[in-house]
């Protein structure tokens, strides 16, 4: 149901006076003055012709507009400020809108008016006005098209003056329709993603909002900008389009990925055209652990070049190395698989052959180069410096710090899965070996699909 509020009525329209034959007698002059008196009173200023007399508007649905049947052709010129979007303006009248207890956007339109309208919205008060938004039909879909509509952000509880008039001083029946679009957050979460950068754990914060927006509006969500502990987004765009816009408020939602933030307290601020819509505090928790990044460098050998050379750094050569272990002094032990040898590299990068002879596969126990290995795959070292080898001869070998090689368990060339002591035990392609803080040895018995354990007495 439309609410009609008539600021002026037909009494303000210019009246016509019947033609009379006027005599020169003074009595006729008095009658003429009495006839003109009501007409002079009719062209007096409207009650809202001045900013101080602005008429408050209430918000309504566009399907039930407030109608202000105002005969603006009867308004007097008052020296109103010139709208920013149209200098050819006249016969302005004033209204105000007051935002409810929420920040949001106000849309004011004049589509059903009978003349070409211009609308200017201000913040501040009469005598100290700051232009906010102005429209002279641009981008507005009305029928007829020469009607104005403005939208502008508002702060909760504040009042905004509105100047409405006609292009070139046009006037007629003015119909105003006002609507408020509210904004409110649904959720704000942080700590959904963990990121590690330069040894520091950070949290990627996510802020999600749902708000009520006008149907058919155009939105630009904006980009989060971090300013100290404030993360600010200015959406800079809620555009009113279409005659039916704001007839129904539709819920809209958006999620901001704020990226990696250092631990601390933050404030997410959402703005519209610089006007704060809301602020949501959130906390990025301190790291639960630290991480040290590692740089990769060549220690010994040359990329893509195989060989058997004992040498320092890139001058050394290996042939399909497949297992490494490090002792308490920093010496690295290498299962140099296709060379059938066990190599040793000092912390300075000097590579030597600990046991075995390059290119000579076998299973002979011995010291240094007299020993033989067959495609050794895995190595481990205990606290005493003894090296354990998972050998392709289906055996587990042991090398003392002096280079003496013995067979700890298994029998060369005899594969199986039998548990036993020493040579009575059987393995099937063991490929990995490890030793605990004592002298227990653990073996990845690959083809048997088992993990085997060797105790100091030799039983596994």
Coordinates of C-alpha atoms in Angstrom, one line a residue, residues 12-450:
X12 CA 0.4 25.9 -4.7
X13 CA -0.3 25.8 -8.4
X14 CA -0.6 29.2 -10.2
X15 CA -4.2 30.4 -10.3
X16 CA -5.9 32.0 -13.2
X17 CA -7.9 35.1 -12.5
X18 CA -11.1 35.9 -14.6
X19 CA -10.8 38.8 -16.9
X20 CA -12.5 41.9 -15.5
X21 CA -13.0 45.5 -16.7
X22 CA -11.0 47.5 -14.2
X23 CA -12.2 51.2 -13.5
X24 CA -9.7 53.9 -12.4
X25 CA -11.6 54.6 -9.2
X26 CA -9.7 53.9 -6.0
X27 CA -12.3 51.4 -5.0
X28 CA -11.3 49.2 -7.9
X29 CA -7.7 49.3 -6.9
X30 CA -8.6 48.0 -3.5
X31 CA -10.6 45.2 -5.0
X32 CA -7.6 44.4 -7.3
X33 CA -5.2 44.2 -4.3
X34 CA -7.6 41.9 -2.4
X35 CA -7.7 39.6 -5.5
X36 CA -3.9 39.5 -5.8
X37 CA -3.3 38.7 -2.1
X38 CA -4.1 35.0 -2.2
X39 CA -2.0 34.5 -5.3
X40 CA 1.1 36.1 -3.6
X41 CA 0.6 33.8 -0.7
X42 CA 0.4 30.8 -3.0
X43 CA 4.0 31.3 -4.3
X44 CA 5.6 31.3 -0.9
X45 CA 8.4 28.9 -0.3
X46 CA 7.7 25.2 0.3
X47 CA 8.4 24.0 3.9
X48 CA 11.4 22.0 2.7
X49 CA 12.7 24.6 0.2
X50 CA 15.5 25.2 2.6
X51 CA 18.0 22.6 4.1
X52 CA 16.8 23.5 7.6
X53 CA 13.3 22.4 6.7
X54 CA 14.3 19.1 5.2
X55 CA 11.6 16.4 5.3
X56 CA 12.8 13.1 6.9
X57 CA 12.4 10.0 4.7
X58 CA 11.7 6.5 6.0
X59 CA 12.9 3.4 4.3
X60 CA 10.4 1.3 2.4
X61 CA 10.2 -1.4 -0.2
X62 CA 10.1 -0.3 -3.8
X63 CA 6.9 -2.2 -4.4
X64 CA 5.2 0.2 -1.9
X65 CA 6.9 3.6 -2.4
X66 CA 6.5 6.8 -0.5
X67 CA 5.0 9.3 -2.8
X68 CA 5.8 13.0 -2.3
X69 CA 3.4 14.7 -4.7
X70 CA 5.4 18.0 -4.7
X71 CA 4.6 20.8 -7.1
X72 CA 8.2 21.9 -7.5
X73 CA 7.3 24.4 -10.1
X74 CA 6.0 26.5 -7.3
X75 CA 9.2 26.4 -5.3
X76 CA 11.2 29.6 -5.0
X77 CA 14.9 29.9 -5.8
X78 CA 16.8 29.7 -2.5
X79 CA 20.5 29.8 -3.4
X80 CA 20.9 26.0 -2.9
X81 CA 24.3 24.5 -3.5
X82 CA 24.9 23.3 -7.1
X83 CA 24.8 19.5 -7.5
X84 CA 28.3 18.2 -8.4
X85 CA 26.9 16.2 -11.4
X86 CA 24.6 18.9 -13.0
X87 CA 25.2 22.7 -12.8
X88 CA 21.9 23.3 -14.7
X89 CA 19.8 22.8 -11.7
X90 CA 16.9 24.6 -10.1
X91 CA 13.9 24.5 -7.7
X92 CA 15.5 22.2 -5.2
X93 CA 13.8 20.8 -2.2
X94 CA 15.4 19.0 0.8
X95 CA 15.0 15.7 2.5
X96 CA 17.0 13.6 5.0
X97 CA 17.6 9.9 5.5
X98 CA 19.0 8.4 8.8
X99 CA 20.8 5.1 8.8
X100 CA 19.5 2.6 11.3
X101 CA 21.8 1.1 13.9
X102 CA 23.9 -0.5 11.1
X103 CA 26.3 0.5 8.5
X104 CA 25.2 -0.1 4.9
X105 CA 24.1 1.6 1.7
X106 CA 21.2 3.8 0.9
X107 CA 19.5 3.9 -2.5
X108 CA 17.2 6.8 -3.4
X109 CA 15.4 6.9 -6.7
X110 CA 12.9 9.1 -8.5
X111 CA 11.8 6.9 -11.3
X112 CA 8.0 7.6 -11.0
X113 CA 8.4 11.4 -11.0
X114 CA 6.8 13.5 -13.8
X115 CA 9.9 15.6 -14.7
X116 CA 13.7 15.3 -15.3
X117 CA 15.2 15.0 -11.8
X118 CA 18.6 15.6 -10.3
X119 CA 19.6 14.2 -6.9
X120 CA 22.6 15.1 -4.7
X121 CA 23.3 13.4 -1.4
X122 CA 25.5 15.0 1.4
X123 CA 27.0 14.2 4.7
X124 CA 27.3 16.7 7.5
X125 CA 24.7 19.3 8.4
X126 CA 23.1 22.4 6.8
X127 CA 25.8 25.0 6.4
X128 CA 28.6 22.3 6.5
X129 CA 27.7 20.0 3.7
X130 CA 30.1 17.5 2.1
X131 CA 28.9 16.0 -1.3
X132 CA 28.6 12.2 -1.2
X133 CA 26.8 11.1 -4.4
X134 CA 25.1 12.8 -7.3
X135 CA 23.1 11.6 -10.2
X136 CA 21.5 13.1 -13.3
X137 CA 20.1 9.9 -14.8
X138 CA 23.5 8.3 -15.5
X139 CA 23.4 4.5 -15.3
X140 CA 19.8 4.5 -14.1
X141 CA 17.2 2.4 -15.7
X142 CA 13.8 4.1 -15.3
X143 CA 10.9 4.6 -17.5
X144 CA 10.8 7.3 -18.6
X145 CA 14.6 7.4 -18.5
X146 CA 15.3 11.0 -17.5
X147 CA 15.0 10.3 -13.8
X148 CA 17.8 10.2 -11.2
X149 CA 18.8 7.7 -8.5
X150 CA 21.8 7.7 -6.1
X151 CA 23.4 5.2 -3.8
X152 CA 25.8 6.0 -1.1
X153 CA 27.4 4.3 2.0
X154 CA 26.1 5.3 5.4
X155 CA 27.3 5.0 9.0
X156 CA 25.0 3.6 11.6
X157 CA 22.8 6.3 13.2
X158 CA 24.0 9.2 11.1
X159 CA 21.7 11.6 9.1
X160 CA 22.3 12.6 5.5
X161 CA 20.7 15.6 3.7
X162 CA 19.4 15.1 0.2
X163 CA 18.8 17.9 -2.4
X164 CA 16.3 17.0 -5.1
X165 CA 15.3 19.2 -8.0
X166 CA 14.8 19.5 -11.7
X167 CA 17.1 19.8 -14.7
X168 CA 17.1 23.4 -15.8
X169 CA 14.5 24.2 -13.1
X170 CA 11.9 21.7 -14.3
X171 CA 9.2 20.8 -11.8
X172 CA 6.2 18.6 -11.4
X173 CA 5.2 15.6 -9.4
X174 CA 8.1 14.2 -7.4
X175 CA 8.0 10.6 -6.2
X176 CA 10.8 9.4 -3.9
X177 CA 11.6 5.8 -3.1
X178 CA 14.3 5.0 -0.5
X179 CA 15.8 1.7 0.5
X180 CA 18.5 0.7 3.0
X181 CA 20.8 -2.3 2.3
X182 CA 22.4 -3.7 5.4
X183 CA 25.7 -5.6 5.8
X184 CA 26.6 -8.1 8.5
X185 CA 29.3 -10.8 9.0
X186 CA 28.5 -14.4 9.4
X187 CA 31.9 -15.8 10.3
X188 CA 35.5 -14.8 10.7
X189 CA 38.1 -17.6 11.1
X190 CA 41.9 -17.8 11.3
X191 CA 44.5 -20.5 11.3
X192 CA 43.0 -22.7 8.6
X193 CA 46.2 -23.1 6.7
X194 CA 49.7 -23.7 8.1
X195 CA 52.6 -22.4 6.0
X196 CA 56.4 -22.6 6.7
X197 CA 58.6 -19.9 5.3
X198 CA 62.3 -19.2 6.2
X199 CA 62.0 -21.3 9.3
X200 CA 59.0 -19.6 10.7
X201 CA 55.5 -21.1 10.9
X202 CA 52.8 -18.8 9.8
X203 CA 49.0 -19.1 9.4
X204 CA 46.9 -18.3 6.4
X205 CA 43.8 -16.5 7.7
X206 CA 40.4 -16.8 6.1
X207 CA 37.6 -14.2 6.6
X208 CA 34.1 -15.0 5.4
X209 CA 31.2 -12.6 5.1
X210 CA 27.6 -12.7 4.2
X211 CA 25.7 -9.5 3.6
X212 CA 22.4 -8.4 2.2
X213 CA 22.8 -6.7 -1.2
X214 CA 20.5 -5.2 -3.8
X215 CA 19.3 -7.5 -6.5
X216 CA 21.1 -6.9 -9.8
X217 CA 23.9 -5.0 -8.1
X218 CA 27.5 -5.0 -9.4
X219 CA 30.1 -5.8 -6.8
X220 CA 33.9 -5.4 -6.7
X221 CA 35.1 -7.3 -3.7
X222 CA 38.4 -5.5 -3.3
X223 CA 41.8 -6.8 -2.3
X224 CA 43.0 -7.2 1.3
X225 CA 45.8 -4.7 2.1
X226 CA 47.8 -5.2 5.3
X227 CA 48.7 -2.1 7.2
X228 CA 50.5 -3.2 10.4
X229 CA 48.0 -5.2 12.3
X230 CA 45.1 -4.0 10.2
X231 CA 43.9 -5.9 7.1
X232 CA 41.7 -3.6 5.2
X233 CA 39.4 -4.2 2.2
X234 CA 37.5 -1.4 0.5
X235 CA 35.0 -2.9 -1.8
X236 CA 34.5 0.4 -3.6
X237 CA 31.4 -0.7 -5.5
X238 CA 27.7 -1.3 -4.7
X239 CA 26.1 -0.1 -7.9
X240 CA 22.4 0.3 -8.2
X241 CA 21.0 -0.9 -11.5
X242 CA 17.5 -1.7 -12.7
X243 CA 14.0 -0.6 -11.9
X244 CA 13.3 -3.6 -9.7
X245 CA 16.5 -3.4 -7.7
X246 CA 16.2 -3.7 -4.0
X247 CA 12.7 -5.0 -4.3
X248 CA 14.1 -8.1 -2.6
X249 CA 17.4 -8.2 -0.6
X250 CA 19.4 -11.2 -1.6
X251 CA 22.1 -12.7 0.6
X252 CA 25.6 -12.6 -0.9
X253 CA 28.8 -14.1 0.5
X254 CA 32.5 -13.8 -0.1
X255 CA 35.6 -15.2 1.4
X256 CA 39.0 -13.4 1.7
X257 CA 42.2 -15.4 1.8
X258 CA 44.4 -13.1 3.7
X259 CA 47.7 -15.0 3.0
X260 CA 50.4 -15.9 5.5
X261 CA 50.5 -13.7 8.5
X262 CA 53.0 -13.6 11.3
X263 CA 51.6 -14.6 14.8
X264 CA 49.7 -11.8 16.5
X265 CA 46.4 -10.0 16.9
X266 CA 44.9 -8.5 13.8
X267 CA 41.8 -6.5 12.9
X268 CA 40.0 -7.1 9.6
X269 CA 38.3 -3.9 8.4
X270 CA 35.7 -4.0 5.7
X271 CA 34.8 -0.7 4.0
X272 CA 32.6 0.6 1.3
X273 CA 33.8 3.8 -0.4
X274 CA 36.0 4.4 2.6
X275 CA 33.1 4.2 5.0
X276 CA 33.7 1.4 7.6
X277 CA 31.1 -1.4 7.3
X278 CA 32.5 -3.6 10.1
X279 CA 35.6 -4.7 11.9
X280 CA 36.4 -8.2 13.0
X281 CA 39.3 -9.1 15.3
X282 CA 41.2 -12.3 14.8
X283 CA 44.4 -13.9 16.2
X284 CA 47.1 -15.8 14.5
X285 CA 48.5 -18.2 17.0
X286 CA 52.3 -18.6 17.7
X287 CA 54.1 -21.3 15.9
X288 CA 53.9 -24.8 17.3
X289 CA 57.3 -25.7 15.9
X290 CA 60.1 -24.3 13.9
X291 CA 61.6 -25.5 10.7
X292 CA 65.1 -25.1 9.4
X293 CA 65.4 -25.0 5.6
X294 CA 68.2 -26.9 4.0
X295 CA 70.5 -25.9 1.1
X296 CA 71.6 -28.7 -1.2
X297 CA 75.3 -28.9 -2.4
X298 CA 77.4 -31.5 -4.0
X299 CA 79.7 -33.2 -1.4
X300 CA 81.5 -35.8 -3.5
X301 CA 81.4 -37.1 -7.0
X302 CA 80.4 -35.4 -10.3
X303 CA 76.8 -35.4 -11.7
X304 CA 76.3 -38.0 -14.4
X305 CA 79.9 -39.3 -14.3
X306 CA 80.5 -42.8 -12.8
X307 CA 83.9 -44.3 -11.8
X308 CA 86.0 -45.7 -9.0
X309 CA 88.4 -42.8 -8.2
X310 CA 89.4 -42.2 -4.6
X311 CA 89.7 -38.4 -4.5
X312 CA 88.4 -35.2 -2.9
X313 CA 85.0 -33.7 -3.7
X314 CA 84.0 -33.6 -7.4
X315 CA 87.2 -35.5 -8.4
X316 CA 85.9 -38.7 -6.6
X317 CA 83.8 -41.2 -8.6
X318 CA 81.0 -43.6 -7.6
X319 CA 79.0 -46.1 -9.5
X320 CA 75.3 -46.3 -8.5
X321 CA 75.7 -45.6 -4.8
X322 CA 72.6 -46.7 -2.9
X323 CA 73.1 -46.5 0.8
X324 CA 74.8 -44.1 3.3
X325 CA 75.4 -43.8 7.0
X326 CA 77.2 -41.3 9.2
X327 CA 79.2 -41.9 12.4
X328 CA 79.6 -39.6 15.4
X329 CA 82.7 -38.0 13.9
X330 CA 81.0 -37.0 10.7
X331 CA 82.5 -39.7 8.5
X332 CA 80.1 -40.9 5.8
X333 CA 80.0 -44.5 4.7
X334 CA 78.6 -45.4 1.2
X335 CA 77.4 -48.6 -0.3
X336 CA 78.9 -48.2 -3.8
X337 CA 76.7 -50.8 -5.3
X338 CA 77.9 -51.3 -8.9
X339 CA 81.5 -51.0 -7.8
X340 CA 81.0 -53.8 -5.2
X341 CA 82.8 -51.7 -2.6
X342 CA 82.2 -49.8 0.7
X343 CA 83.5 -46.2 0.5
X344 CA 84.3 -43.7 3.2
X345 CA 84.2 -39.9 2.9
X346 CA 85.7 -37.6 5.5
X347 CA 84.0 -34.3 6.6
X348 CA 86.5 -32.6 4.2
X349 CA 85.1 -34.6 1.3
X350 CA 88.0 -37.0 0.9
X351 CA 86.7 -40.3 -0.5
X352 CA 88.6 -43.6 0.0
X353 CA 87.7 -47.3 -0.3
X354 CA 87.2 -48.9 3.1
X355 CA 86.7 -52.5 1.9
X356 CA 86.3 -54.4 -1.4
X357 CA 87.8 -54.0 -4.8
X358 CA 86.2 -52.0 -7.6
X359 CA 84.6 -54.2 -10.2
X360 CA 85.3 -57.4 -8.3
X361 CA 82.1 -58.9 -7.0
X362 CA 82.1 -61.8 -4.5
X363 CA 81.6 -62.8 -0.9
X364 CA 85.1 -63.3 0.5
X365 CA 85.8 -62.2 4.0
X366 CA 89.0 -60.3 4.4
X367 CA 90.7 -57.0 5.2
X368 CA 90.4 -53.9 3.1
X369 CA 90.7 -54.6 -0.7
X370 CA 91.0 -58.4 -0.1
X371 CA 87.3 -58.5 0.9
X372 CA 84.6 -58.9 -1.7
X373 CA 81.0 -57.7 -1.8
X374 CA 78.2 -58.3 -4.3
X375 CA 76.1 -55.3 -5.1
X376 CA 76.0 -54.0 -1.5
X377 CA 72.8 -52.0 -1.0
X378 CA 72.5 -50.7 2.6
X379 CA 75.0 -49.6 5.3
X380 CA 74.7 -48.6 9.0
X381 CA 77.3 -47.7 11.6
X382 CA 77.3 -48.2 15.4
X383 CA 78.8 -46.1 18.2
X384 CA 82.1 -48.1 18.1
X385 CA 82.6 -47.4 14.4
X386 CA 81.6 -50.8 13.1
X387 CA 79.9 -50.8 9.7
X388 CA 77.1 -53.2 8.8
X389 CA 76.3 -54.0 5.2
X390 CA 73.2 -55.5 3.5
X391 CA 75.0 -57.5 0.8
X392 CA 73.6 -58.8 -2.5
X393 CA 75.1 -62.2 -1.7
X394 CA 72.1 -62.8 0.7
X395 CA 74.3 -62.0 3.7
X396 CA 74.8 -59.3 6.4
X397 CA 78.4 -58.3 6.6
X398 CA 80.4 -56.4 9.3
X399 CA 83.4 -54.2 8.8
X400 CA 85.5 -53.1 11.8
X401 CA 87.2 -49.7 11.9
X402 CA 90.4 -51.4 10.8
X403 CA 88.7 -52.6 7.6
X404 CA 88.3 -56.3 8.6
X405 CA 85.2 -57.8 6.9
X406 CA 83.3 -60.8 8.3
X407 CA 79.9 -62.4 7.6
X408 CA 77.6 -61.7 10.5
X409 CA 74.6 -63.7 9.3
X410 CA 73.5 -65.7 6.2
X411 CA 75.3 -67.8 3.7
X412 CA 76.6 -66.4 0.4
X413 CA 74.4 -67.5 -2.5
X414 CA 71.9 -69.2 -0.3
X415 CA 68.6 -67.4 -0.2
X416 CA 65.6 -68.2 2.1
X417 CA 63.9 -67.1 5.2
X418 CA 65.2 -69.4 7.8
X419 CA 65.9 -68.0 11.3
X420 CA 69.1 -69.2 12.8
X421 CA 72.6 -68.3 14.1
X422 CA 75.2 -67.0 11.8
X423 CA 75.5 -68.9 8.6
X424 CA 72.4 -71.0 9.4
X425 CA 70.2 -68.0 8.8
X426 CA 68.8 -67.1 5.4
X427 CA 67.9 -63.8 3.7
X428 CA 66.4 -63.0 0.3
X429 CA 67.8 -59.8 -1.2
X430 CA 68.4 -57.7 1.9
X431 CA 68.5 -54.0 1.0
X432 CA 68.5 -52.0 4.1
X433 CA 70.2 -52.2 7.5
X434 CA 70.1 -50.2 10.7
X435 CA 71.7 -50.5 14.2
X436 CA 70.2 -49.3 17.5
X437 CA 72.0 -47.7 20.5
X438 CA 73.2 -51.1 21.5
X439 CA 74.4 -53.7 19.0
X440 CA 71.0 -55.0 17.7
X441 CA 70.9 -54.9 13.9
X442 CA 67.7 -54.6 11.9
X443 CA 67.4 -55.7 8.3
X444 CA 65.0 -54.9 5.5
X445 CA 64.7 -58.4 4.0
X446 CA 63.2 -57.2 0.7
X447 CA 62.1 -60.3 -1.3
X448 CA 61.0 -62.0 1.9
X449 CA 58.7 -59.0 2.7
X450 CA 60.1 -59.0 6.3

